[in-house]
Short mmCIF file of C-alpha atoms and ligand atoms in Angstrom, two decimals:
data_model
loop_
_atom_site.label_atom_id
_atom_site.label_comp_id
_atom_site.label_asym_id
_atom_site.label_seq_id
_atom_site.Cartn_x
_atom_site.Cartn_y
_atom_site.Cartn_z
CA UNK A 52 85.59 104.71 90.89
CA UNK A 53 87.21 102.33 93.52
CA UNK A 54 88.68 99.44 91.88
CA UNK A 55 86.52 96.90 94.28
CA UNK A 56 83.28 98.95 92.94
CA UNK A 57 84.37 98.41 89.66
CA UNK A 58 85.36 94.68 90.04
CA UNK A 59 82.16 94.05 91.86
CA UNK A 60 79.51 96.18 89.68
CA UNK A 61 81.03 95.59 86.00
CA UNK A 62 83.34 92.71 86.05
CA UNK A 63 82.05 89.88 88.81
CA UNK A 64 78.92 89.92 86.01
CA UNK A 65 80.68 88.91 83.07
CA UNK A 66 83.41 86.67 84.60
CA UNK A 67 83.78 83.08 83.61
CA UNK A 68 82.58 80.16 85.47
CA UNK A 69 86.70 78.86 86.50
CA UNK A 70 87.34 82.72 87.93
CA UNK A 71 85.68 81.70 91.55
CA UNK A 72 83.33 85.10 90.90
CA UNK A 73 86.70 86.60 91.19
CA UNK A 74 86.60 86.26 94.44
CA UNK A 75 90.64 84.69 94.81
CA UNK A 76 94.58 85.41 94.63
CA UNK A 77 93.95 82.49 91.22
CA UNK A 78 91.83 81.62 88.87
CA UNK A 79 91.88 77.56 88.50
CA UNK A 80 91.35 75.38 85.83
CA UNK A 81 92.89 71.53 85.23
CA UNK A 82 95.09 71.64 87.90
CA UNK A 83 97.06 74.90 86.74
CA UNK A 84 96.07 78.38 88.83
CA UNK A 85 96.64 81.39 87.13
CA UNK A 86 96.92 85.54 88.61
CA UNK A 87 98.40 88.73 86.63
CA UNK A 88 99.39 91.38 88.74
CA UNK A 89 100.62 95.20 87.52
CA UNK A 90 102.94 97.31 88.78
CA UNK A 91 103.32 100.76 87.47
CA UNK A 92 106.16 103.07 88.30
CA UNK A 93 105.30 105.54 90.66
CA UNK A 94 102.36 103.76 91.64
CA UNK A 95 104.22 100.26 92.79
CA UNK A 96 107.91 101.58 93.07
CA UNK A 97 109.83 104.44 92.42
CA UNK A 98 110.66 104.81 88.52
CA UNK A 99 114.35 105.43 89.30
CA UNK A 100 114.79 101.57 91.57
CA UNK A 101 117.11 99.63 90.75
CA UNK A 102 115.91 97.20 87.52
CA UNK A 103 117.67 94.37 88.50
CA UNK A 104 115.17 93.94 92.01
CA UNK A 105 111.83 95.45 90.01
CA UNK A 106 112.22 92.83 87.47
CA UNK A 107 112.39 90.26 90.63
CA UNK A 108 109.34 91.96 93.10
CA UNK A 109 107.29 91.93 89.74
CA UNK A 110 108.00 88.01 89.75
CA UNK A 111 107.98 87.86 93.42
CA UNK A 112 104.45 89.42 94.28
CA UNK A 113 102.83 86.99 91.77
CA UNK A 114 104.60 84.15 93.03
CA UNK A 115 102.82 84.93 96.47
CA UNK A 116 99.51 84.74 94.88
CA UNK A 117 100.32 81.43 93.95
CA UNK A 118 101.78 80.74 97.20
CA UNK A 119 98.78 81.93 98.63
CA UNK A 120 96.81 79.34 96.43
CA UNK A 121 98.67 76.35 97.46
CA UNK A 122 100.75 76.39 93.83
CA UNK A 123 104.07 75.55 92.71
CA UNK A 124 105.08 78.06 90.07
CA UNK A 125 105.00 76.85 86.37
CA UNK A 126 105.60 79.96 84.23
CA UNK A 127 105.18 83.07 83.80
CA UNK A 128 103.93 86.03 80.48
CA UNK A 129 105.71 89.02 80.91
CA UNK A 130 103.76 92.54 79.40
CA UNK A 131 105.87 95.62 79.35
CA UNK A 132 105.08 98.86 77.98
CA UNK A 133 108.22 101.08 78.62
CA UNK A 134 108.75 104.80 78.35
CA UNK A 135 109.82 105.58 75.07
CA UNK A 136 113.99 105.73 75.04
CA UNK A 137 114.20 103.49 77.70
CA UNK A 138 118.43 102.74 77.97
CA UNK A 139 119.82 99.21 77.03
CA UNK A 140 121.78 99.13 79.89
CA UNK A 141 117.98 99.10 82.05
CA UNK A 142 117.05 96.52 79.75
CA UNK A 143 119.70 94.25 80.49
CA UNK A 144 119.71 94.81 84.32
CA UNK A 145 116.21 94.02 84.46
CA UNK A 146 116.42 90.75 82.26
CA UNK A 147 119.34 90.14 85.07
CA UNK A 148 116.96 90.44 87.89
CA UNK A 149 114.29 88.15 85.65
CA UNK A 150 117.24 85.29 84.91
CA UNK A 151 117.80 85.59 88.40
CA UNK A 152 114.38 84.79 89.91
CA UNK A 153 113.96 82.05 87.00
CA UNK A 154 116.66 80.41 88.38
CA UNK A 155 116.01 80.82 92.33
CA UNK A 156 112.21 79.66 91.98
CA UNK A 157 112.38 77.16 89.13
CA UNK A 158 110.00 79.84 87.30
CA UNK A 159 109.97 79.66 83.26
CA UNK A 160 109.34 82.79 81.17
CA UNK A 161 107.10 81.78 78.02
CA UNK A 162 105.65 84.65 76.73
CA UNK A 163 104.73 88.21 76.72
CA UNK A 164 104.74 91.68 74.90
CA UNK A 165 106.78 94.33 74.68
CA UNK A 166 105.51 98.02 73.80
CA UNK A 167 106.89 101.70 74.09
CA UNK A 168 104.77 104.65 74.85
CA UNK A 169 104.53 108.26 75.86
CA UNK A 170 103.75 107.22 79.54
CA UNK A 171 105.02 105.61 82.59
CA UNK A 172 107.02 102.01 83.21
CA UNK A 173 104.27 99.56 83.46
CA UNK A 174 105.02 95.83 84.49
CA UNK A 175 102.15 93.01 83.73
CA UNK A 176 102.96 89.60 85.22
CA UNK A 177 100.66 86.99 84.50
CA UNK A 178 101.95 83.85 86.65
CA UNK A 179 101.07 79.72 86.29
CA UNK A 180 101.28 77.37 89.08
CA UNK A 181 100.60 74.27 89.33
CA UNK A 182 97.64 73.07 92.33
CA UNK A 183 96.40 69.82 92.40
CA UNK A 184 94.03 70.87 95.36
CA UNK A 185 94.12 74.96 95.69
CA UNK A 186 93.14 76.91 98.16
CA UNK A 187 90.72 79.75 98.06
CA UNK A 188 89.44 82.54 99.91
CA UNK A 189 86.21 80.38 100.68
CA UNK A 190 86.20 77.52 103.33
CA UNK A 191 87.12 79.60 106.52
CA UNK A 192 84.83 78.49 109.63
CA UNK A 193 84.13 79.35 113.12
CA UNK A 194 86.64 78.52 115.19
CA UNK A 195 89.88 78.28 112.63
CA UNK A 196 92.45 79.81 114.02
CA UNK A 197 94.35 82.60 111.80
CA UNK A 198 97.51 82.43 110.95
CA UNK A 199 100.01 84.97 109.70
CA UNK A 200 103.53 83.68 108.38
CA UNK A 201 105.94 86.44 109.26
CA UNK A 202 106.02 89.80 110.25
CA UNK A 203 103.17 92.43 109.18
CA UNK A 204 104.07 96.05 108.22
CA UNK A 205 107.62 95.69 106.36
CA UNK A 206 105.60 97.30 102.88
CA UNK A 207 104.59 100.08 105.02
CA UNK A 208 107.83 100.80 107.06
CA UNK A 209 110.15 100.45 103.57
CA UNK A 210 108.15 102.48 102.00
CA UNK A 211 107.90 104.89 104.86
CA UNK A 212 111.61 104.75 104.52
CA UNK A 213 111.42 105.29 101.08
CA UNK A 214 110.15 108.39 101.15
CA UNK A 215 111.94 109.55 103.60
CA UNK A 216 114.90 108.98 101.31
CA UNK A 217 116.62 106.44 103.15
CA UNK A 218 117.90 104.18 100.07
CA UNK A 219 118.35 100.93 101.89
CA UNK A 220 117.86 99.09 105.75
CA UNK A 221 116.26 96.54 106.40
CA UNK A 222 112.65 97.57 105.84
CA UNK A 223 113.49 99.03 102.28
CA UNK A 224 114.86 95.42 101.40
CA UNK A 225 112.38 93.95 102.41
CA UNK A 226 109.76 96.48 100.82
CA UNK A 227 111.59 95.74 97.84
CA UNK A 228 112.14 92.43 97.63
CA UNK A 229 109.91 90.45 98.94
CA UNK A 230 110.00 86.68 99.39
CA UNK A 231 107.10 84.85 98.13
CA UNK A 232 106.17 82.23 100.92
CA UNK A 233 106.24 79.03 99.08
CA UNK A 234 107.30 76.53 101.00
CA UNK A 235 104.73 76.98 103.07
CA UNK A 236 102.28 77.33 100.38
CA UNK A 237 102.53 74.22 99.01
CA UNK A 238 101.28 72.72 102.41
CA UNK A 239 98.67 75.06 102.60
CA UNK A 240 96.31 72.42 100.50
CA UNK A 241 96.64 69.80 103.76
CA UNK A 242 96.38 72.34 106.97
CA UNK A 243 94.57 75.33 105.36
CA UNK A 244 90.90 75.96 105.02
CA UNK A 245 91.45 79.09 103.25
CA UNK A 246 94.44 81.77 102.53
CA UNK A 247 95.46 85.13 101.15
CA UNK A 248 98.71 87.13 101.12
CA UNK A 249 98.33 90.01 102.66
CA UNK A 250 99.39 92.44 99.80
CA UNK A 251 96.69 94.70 100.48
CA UNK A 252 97.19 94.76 104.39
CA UNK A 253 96.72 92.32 106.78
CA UNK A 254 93.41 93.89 108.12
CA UNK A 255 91.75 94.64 104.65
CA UNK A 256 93.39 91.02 103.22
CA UNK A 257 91.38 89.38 106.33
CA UNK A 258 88.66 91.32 105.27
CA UNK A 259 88.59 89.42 102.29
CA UNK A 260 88.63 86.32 103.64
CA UNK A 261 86.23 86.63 105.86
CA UNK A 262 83.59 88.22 103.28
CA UNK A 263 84.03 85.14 100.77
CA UNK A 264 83.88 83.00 103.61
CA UNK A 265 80.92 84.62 105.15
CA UNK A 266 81.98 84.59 108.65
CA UNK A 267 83.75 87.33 110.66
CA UNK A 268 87.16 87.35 112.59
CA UNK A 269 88.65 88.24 116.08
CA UNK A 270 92.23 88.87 116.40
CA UNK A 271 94.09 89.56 119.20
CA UNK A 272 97.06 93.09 118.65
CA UNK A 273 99.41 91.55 121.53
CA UNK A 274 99.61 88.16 118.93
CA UNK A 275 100.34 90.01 115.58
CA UNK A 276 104.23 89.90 115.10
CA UNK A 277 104.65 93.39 114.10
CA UNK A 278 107.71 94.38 112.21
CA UNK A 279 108.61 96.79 114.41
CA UNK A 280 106.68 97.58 118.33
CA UNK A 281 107.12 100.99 117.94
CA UNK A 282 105.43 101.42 115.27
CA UNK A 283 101.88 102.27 115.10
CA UNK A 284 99.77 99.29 114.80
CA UNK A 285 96.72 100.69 112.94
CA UNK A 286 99.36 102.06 109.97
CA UNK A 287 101.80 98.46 110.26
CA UNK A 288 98.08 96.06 109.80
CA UNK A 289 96.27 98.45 106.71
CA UNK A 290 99.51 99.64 104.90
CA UNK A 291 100.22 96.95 101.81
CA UNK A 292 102.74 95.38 100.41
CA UNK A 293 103.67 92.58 102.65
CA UNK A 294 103.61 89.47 100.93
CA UNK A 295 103.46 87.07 103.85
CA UNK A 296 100.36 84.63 103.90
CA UNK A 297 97.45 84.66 105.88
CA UNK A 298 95.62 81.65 106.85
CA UNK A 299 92.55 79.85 108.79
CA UNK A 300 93.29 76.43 110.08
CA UNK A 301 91.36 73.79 112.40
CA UNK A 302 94.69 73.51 113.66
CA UNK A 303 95.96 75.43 117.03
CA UNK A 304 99.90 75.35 115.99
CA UNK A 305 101.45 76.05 112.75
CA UNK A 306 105.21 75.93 112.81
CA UNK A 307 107.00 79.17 111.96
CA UNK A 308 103.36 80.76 112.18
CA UNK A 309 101.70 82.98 114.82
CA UNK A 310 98.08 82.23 115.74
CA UNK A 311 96.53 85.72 115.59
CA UNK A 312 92.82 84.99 116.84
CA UNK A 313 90.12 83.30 115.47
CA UNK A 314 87.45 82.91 112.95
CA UNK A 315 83.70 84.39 114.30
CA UNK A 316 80.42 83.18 113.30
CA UNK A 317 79.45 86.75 113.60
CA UNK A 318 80.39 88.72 110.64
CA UNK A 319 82.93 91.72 110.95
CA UNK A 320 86.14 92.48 112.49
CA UNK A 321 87.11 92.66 116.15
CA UNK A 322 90.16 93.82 117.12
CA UNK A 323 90.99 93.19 121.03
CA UNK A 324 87.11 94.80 122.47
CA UNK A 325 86.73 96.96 119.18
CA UNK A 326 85.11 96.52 115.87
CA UNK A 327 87.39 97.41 113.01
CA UNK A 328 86.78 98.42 109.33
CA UNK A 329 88.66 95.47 106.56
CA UNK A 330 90.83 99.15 105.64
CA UNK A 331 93.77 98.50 103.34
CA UNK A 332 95.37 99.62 100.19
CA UNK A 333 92.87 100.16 97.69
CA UNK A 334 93.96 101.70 93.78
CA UNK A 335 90.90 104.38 93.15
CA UNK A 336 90.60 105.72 96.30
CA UNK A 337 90.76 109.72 96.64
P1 ADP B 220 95.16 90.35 94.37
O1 ADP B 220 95.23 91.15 95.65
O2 ADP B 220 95.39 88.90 94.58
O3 ADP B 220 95.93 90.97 93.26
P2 ADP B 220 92.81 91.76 93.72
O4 ADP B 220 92.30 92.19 95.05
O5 ADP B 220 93.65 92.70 92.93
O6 ADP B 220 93.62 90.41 93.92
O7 ADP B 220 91.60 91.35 92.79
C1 ADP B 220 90.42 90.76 93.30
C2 ADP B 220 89.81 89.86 92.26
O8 ADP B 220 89.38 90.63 91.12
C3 ADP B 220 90.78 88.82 91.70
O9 ADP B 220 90.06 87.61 91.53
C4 ADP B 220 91.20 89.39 90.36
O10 ADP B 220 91.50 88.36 89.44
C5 ADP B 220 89.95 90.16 89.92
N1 ADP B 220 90.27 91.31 89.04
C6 ADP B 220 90.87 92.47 89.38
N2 ADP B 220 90.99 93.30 88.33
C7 ADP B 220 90.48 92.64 87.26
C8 ADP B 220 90.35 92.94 85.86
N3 ADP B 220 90.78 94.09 85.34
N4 ADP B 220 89.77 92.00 85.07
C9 ADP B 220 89.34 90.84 85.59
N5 ADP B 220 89.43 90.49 86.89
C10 ADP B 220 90.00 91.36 87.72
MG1 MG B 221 95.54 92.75 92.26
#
């Protein structure tokens, strides 16, 4: 079963009155927002990367849900269930890589668990921020413009790379080391009426948007600052793992951001003169 078929049919039933209908990045409650995010090795990253950067992306690509919710971080829980004889030496490198985030985003670690099991490296983040006024996936209207912070398709092209066995370049750094947007994200609460990252792809991430805002979206290829032109677009806007925020605004300038098109009363995705399914990365596909 797709994980949104699941989410939608079993869980949006049963979930609590602060998740939003899980419908966002963050759940919110007294001013703190709160996401978990998993990574599993050979799912997320390679089970032989370097544990000094997986113990940062697992920080960092929680920190952008946060970002994305207009959230300074807090703290974080850290759940680990590690492959049975898992070396010290990992351990420590990776509790380097945690110190080192800690430090670089003000982050505090105050909890977790740690297991061993017969099975694959899995990493459970669950991040706190702090949001006086979040943000949500809600609140988009015709005629916002859409805004994306940065360049889309790094996740794809690093791990394109990736498999191609190239260890490092650009798009592998950035692939694996992301950097949570924010500064940016903490104005999001005064210019934004709603915002995602786009870890699932900027197409399917829009997607979202528009479906919990109820309205549709037209964006314009020759706008979207793709990571590399020679490329192809379709693979650089549905491939994941890009971390930079996506955003609807009233406003028709956003510094450092590039107005991709605009928000649609009619519902569904134009691209240029063609309609275009919300694809992206989803976990349960076959
Ligand atoms: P994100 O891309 O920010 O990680 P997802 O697309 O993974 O968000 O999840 C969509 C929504 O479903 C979120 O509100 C998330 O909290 C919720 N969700 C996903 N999996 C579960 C789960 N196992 N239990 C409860 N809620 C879940
Ligand atoms: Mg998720």
């Amino acid at each position: 079963m797709r994980e949104f078929d699941f989410i939608n049919k079993y869980l949006r039933p049963i979930a609590g009155g602060n998740s939003h209908n899980l419908g966002d990045d963050c759940a919110f409650f007294n001013g703190y927002c709160i996401t978990k995010d998993v990574l599993v090795a050979d799912v997320h990253f390679f089970k032989n990367d370097a544990p000094f950067n997986l113990a940062r992306k697992s920080l960092r690509v929680n920190l952008s849900d946060l970002a994305s919710s207009g959230a300074k971080p807090f703290g974080f829980m850290l759940g680990l269930a590690l492959p049975n004889g898992t070396d010290e030496s990992w351990l420590a490198e990776f509790a380097k890589g945690l110190a080192s985030d800690i430090k670089e985003y003000n982050f505090q670690l105050l909890g977790g668990d740690t297991v061993y099991h017969d099975g694959a490296l899995t990493i459970s983040v669950t991040a706190i921020g702090v949001a006086q006024q979040p943000v949500t996936r809600k609140g988009a209207m015709p005629g916002d413009n859409i805004f994306v912070s940065g360049a889309v398709g790094n996740g794809f092209l690093g791990l394109r790379d990736k498999k191609n066995g190239i260890a490092s370049g650009r798009y592998v750094k950035k692939y694996e080391l992301p950097e949570p947007r924010l500064e940016l994200g903490l104005k999001l609460p005064e210019i934004a009426t709603a915002a995602i990252d786009i870890s699932d792809g900027l197409l399917a991430d829009l997607g979202h948007i528009c479906k919990e805002s109820n309205v549709g979206a037209h964006i314009y290829s020759d706008l979207i600052p793709l990571a590399d032109k020679s490329a192809g677009l379709m693979e650089l806007i549905t491939g994941g793992d890009d971390y930079e925020l996506l955003f609807t605004s009233r406003l028709e300038k956003v510094e450092a951001c590039h107005n991709i098109g605009k928000i649609t009363a009619h519902a569904g995705l134009r691209l240029d003169d063609a309609e275009v399914e919300a694809k992206g990365y989803e976990h349960g596909k076959r």
